[in-house]
mmCIF file of C-alpha atoms in Angstrom:
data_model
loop_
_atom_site.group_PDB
_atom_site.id
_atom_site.type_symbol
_atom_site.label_atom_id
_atom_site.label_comp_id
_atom_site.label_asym_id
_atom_site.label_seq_id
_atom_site.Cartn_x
_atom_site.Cartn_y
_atom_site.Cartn_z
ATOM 1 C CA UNK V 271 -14.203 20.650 18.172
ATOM 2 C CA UNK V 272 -15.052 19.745 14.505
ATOM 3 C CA UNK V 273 -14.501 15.645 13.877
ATOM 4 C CA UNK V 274 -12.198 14.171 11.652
ATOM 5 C CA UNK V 275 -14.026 13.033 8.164
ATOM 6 C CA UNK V 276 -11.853 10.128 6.815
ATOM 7 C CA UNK V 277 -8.032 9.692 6.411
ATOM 8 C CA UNK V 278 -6.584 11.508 3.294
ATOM 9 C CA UNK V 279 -4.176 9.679 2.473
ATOM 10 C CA UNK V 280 -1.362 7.543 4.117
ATOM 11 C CA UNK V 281 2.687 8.562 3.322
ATOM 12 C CA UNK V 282 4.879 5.220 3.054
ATOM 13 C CA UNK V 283 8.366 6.305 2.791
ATOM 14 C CA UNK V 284 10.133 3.944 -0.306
ATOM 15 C CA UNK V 285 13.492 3.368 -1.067
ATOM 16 C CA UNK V 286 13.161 4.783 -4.770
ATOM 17 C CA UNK V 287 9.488 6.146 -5.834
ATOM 18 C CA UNK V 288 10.860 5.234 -9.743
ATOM 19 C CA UNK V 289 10.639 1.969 -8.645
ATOM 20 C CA UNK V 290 7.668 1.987 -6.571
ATOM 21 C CA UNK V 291 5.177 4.148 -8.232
ATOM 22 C CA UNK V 292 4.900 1.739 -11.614
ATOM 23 C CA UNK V 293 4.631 -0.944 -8.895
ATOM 24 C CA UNK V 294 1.623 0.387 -7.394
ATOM 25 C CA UNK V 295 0.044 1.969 -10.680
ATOM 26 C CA UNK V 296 0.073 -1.285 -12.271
ATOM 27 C CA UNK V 297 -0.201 -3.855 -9.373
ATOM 28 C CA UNK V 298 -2.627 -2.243 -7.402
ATOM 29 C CA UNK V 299 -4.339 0.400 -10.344
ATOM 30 C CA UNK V 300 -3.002 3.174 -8.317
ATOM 31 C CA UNK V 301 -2.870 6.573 -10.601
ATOM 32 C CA UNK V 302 -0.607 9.511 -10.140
ATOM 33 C CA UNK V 303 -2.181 12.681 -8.937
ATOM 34 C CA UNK V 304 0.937 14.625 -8.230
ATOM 35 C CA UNK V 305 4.906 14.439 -7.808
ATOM 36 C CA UNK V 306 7.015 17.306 -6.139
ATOM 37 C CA UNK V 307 11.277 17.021 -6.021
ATOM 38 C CA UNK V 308 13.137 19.198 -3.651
ATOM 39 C CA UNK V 309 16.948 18.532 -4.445
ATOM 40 C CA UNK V 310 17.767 20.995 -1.780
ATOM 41 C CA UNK V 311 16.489 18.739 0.851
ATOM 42 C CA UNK V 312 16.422 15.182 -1.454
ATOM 43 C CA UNK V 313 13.079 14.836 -1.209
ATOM 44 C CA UNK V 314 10.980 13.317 -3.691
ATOM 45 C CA UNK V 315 7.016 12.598 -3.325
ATOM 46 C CA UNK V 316 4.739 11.314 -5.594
ATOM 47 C CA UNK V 317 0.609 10.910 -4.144
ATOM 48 C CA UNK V 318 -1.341 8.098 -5.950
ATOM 49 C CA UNK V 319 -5.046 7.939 -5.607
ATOM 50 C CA UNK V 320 -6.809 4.304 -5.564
ATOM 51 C CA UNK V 321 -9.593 3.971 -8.077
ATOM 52 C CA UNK V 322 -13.326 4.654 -7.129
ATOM 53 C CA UNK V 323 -13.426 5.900 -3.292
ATOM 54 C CA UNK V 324 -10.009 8.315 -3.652
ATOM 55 C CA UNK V 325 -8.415 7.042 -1.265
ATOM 56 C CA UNK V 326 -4.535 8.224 -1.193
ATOM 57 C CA UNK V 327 -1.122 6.945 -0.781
ATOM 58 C CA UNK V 328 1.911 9.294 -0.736
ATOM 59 C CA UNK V 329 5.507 7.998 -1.651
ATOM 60 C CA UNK V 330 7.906 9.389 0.213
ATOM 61 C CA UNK V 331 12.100 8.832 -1.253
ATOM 62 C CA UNK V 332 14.579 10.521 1.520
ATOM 63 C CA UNK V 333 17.820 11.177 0.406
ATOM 64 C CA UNK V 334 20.563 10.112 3.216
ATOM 65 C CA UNK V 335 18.788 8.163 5.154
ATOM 66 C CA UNK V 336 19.112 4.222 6.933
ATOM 67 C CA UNK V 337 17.218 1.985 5.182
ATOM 68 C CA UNK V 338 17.163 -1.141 6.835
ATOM 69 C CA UNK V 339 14.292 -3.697 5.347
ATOM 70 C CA UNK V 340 10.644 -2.799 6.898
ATOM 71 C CA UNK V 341 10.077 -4.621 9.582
ATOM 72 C CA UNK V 342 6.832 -4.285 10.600
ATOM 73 C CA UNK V 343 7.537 -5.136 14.494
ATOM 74 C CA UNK V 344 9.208 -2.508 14.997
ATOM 75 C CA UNK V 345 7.738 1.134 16.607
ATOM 76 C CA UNK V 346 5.817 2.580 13.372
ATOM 77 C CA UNK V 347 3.667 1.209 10.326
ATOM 78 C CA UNK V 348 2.483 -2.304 11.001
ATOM 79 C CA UNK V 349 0.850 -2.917 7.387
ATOM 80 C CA UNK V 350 -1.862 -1.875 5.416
ATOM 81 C CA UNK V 351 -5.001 -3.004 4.566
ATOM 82 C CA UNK V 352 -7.278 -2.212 1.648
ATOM 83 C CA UNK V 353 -11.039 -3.372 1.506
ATOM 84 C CA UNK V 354 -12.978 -5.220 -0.605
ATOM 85 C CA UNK V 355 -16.893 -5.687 -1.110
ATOM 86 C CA UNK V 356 -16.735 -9.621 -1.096
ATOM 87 C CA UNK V 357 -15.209 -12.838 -0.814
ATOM 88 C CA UNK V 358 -15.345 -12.804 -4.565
ATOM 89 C CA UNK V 359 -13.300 -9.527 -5.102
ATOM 90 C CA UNK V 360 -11.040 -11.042 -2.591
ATOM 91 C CA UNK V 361 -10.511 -14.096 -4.905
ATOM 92 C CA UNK V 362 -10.247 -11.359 -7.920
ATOM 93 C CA UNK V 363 -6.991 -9.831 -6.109
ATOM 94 C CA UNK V 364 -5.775 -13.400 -5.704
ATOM 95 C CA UNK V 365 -5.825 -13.893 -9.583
ATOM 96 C CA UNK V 366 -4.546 -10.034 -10.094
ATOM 97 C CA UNK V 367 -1.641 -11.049 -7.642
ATOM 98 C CA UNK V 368 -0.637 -14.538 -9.229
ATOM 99 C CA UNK V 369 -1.021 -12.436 -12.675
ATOM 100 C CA UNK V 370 1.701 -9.863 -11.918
ATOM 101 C CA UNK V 371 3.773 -12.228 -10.088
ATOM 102 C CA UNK V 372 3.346 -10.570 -6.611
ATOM 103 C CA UNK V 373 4.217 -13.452 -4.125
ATOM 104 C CA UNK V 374 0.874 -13.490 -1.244
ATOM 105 C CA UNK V 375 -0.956 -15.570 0.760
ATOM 106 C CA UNK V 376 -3.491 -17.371 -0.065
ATOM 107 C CA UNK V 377 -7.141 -15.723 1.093
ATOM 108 C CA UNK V 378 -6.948 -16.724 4.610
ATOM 109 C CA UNK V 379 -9.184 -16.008 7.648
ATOM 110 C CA UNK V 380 -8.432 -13.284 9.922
ATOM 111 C CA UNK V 381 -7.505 -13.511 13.598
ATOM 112 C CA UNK V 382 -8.618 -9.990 14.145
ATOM 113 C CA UNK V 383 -12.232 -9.777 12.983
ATOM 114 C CA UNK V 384 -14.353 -13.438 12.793
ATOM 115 C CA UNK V 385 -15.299 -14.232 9.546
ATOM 116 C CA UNK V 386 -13.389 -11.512 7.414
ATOM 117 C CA UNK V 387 -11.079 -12.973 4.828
ATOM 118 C CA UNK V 388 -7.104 -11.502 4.368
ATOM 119 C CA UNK V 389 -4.334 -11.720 1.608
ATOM 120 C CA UNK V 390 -1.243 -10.623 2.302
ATOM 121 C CA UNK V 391 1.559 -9.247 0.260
ATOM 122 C CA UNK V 392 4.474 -7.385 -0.262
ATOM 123 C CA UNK V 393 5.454 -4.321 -2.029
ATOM 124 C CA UNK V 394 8.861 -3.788 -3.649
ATOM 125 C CA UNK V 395 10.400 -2.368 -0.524
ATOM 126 C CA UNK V 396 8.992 -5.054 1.482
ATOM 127 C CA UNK V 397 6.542 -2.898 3.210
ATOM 128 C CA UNK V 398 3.306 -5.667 4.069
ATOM 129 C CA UNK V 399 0.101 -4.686 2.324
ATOM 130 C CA UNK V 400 -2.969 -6.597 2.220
ATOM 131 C CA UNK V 401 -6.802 -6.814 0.977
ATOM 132 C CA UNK V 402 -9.423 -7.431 3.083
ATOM 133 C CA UNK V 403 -12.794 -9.028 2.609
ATOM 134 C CA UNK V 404 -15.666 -8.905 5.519
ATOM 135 C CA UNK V 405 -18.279 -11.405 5.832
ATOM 136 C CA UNK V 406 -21.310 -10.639 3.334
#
């Protein structure tokens, strides 16, 4: 059996991918690679690629379905995290945050891994996201 290389990319499904793709482009310098719409089954999907290491994020609108508020404790995603070189790049994403007027923690040690560094936040269908540092 061959091994699995890396994760291509990671499908969040949003509440409107109008809203949330200029969210991500500009917030977190996401860029559009593709977009497909199937009115027949109200689907609408739109995969952004991260700058530098291409990693992926697919946006994934349903049409008639529940859409209570994430809540990551229940069965499913739990959050994301993205990774960052340094402490200092962690600060960086502070500042970016603050600048677009993304509400987040403040860099904050994590109870996972000792001496790695976390800031959490929020995108706009309240799905958690955060960037990682670990210790240099």
């Amino acid at each position: 059996m061959t091994k699995l290389a890396s994760v291509h990319h990671l499908a969040l499904t949003v509440t409107d991918v109008d809203r949330s793709v200029p969210w991500y482009e500009r917030v977190l310098e996401f860029e559009e690679i593709s977009r497909r719409d199937d009115p027949e089954k109200g689907l609408r999907k739109v995969l952004l690629r991260a700058p530098g290491d291409g990693f992926s994020v697919m946006l994934v609108q349903h049409a008639h379905v529940e859409r209570p508020p994430f809540d990551e404790r229940h069965t499913g995603l739990d959050h994301v995290a993205f990774k960052v070189g340094s402490f200092a790049e962690l600060q960086r994403w502070e500042e970016r945050l603050a600048e677009y007027g993304v509400t987040h923690t403040p860099a904050t040690p994590s109870r996972t891994v000792p001496g790695s560094l976390v800031v959490v936040f929020r995108d706009p269908d309240g799905i958690q996201l955060e960037v990682w540092a670990e210790p240099e």
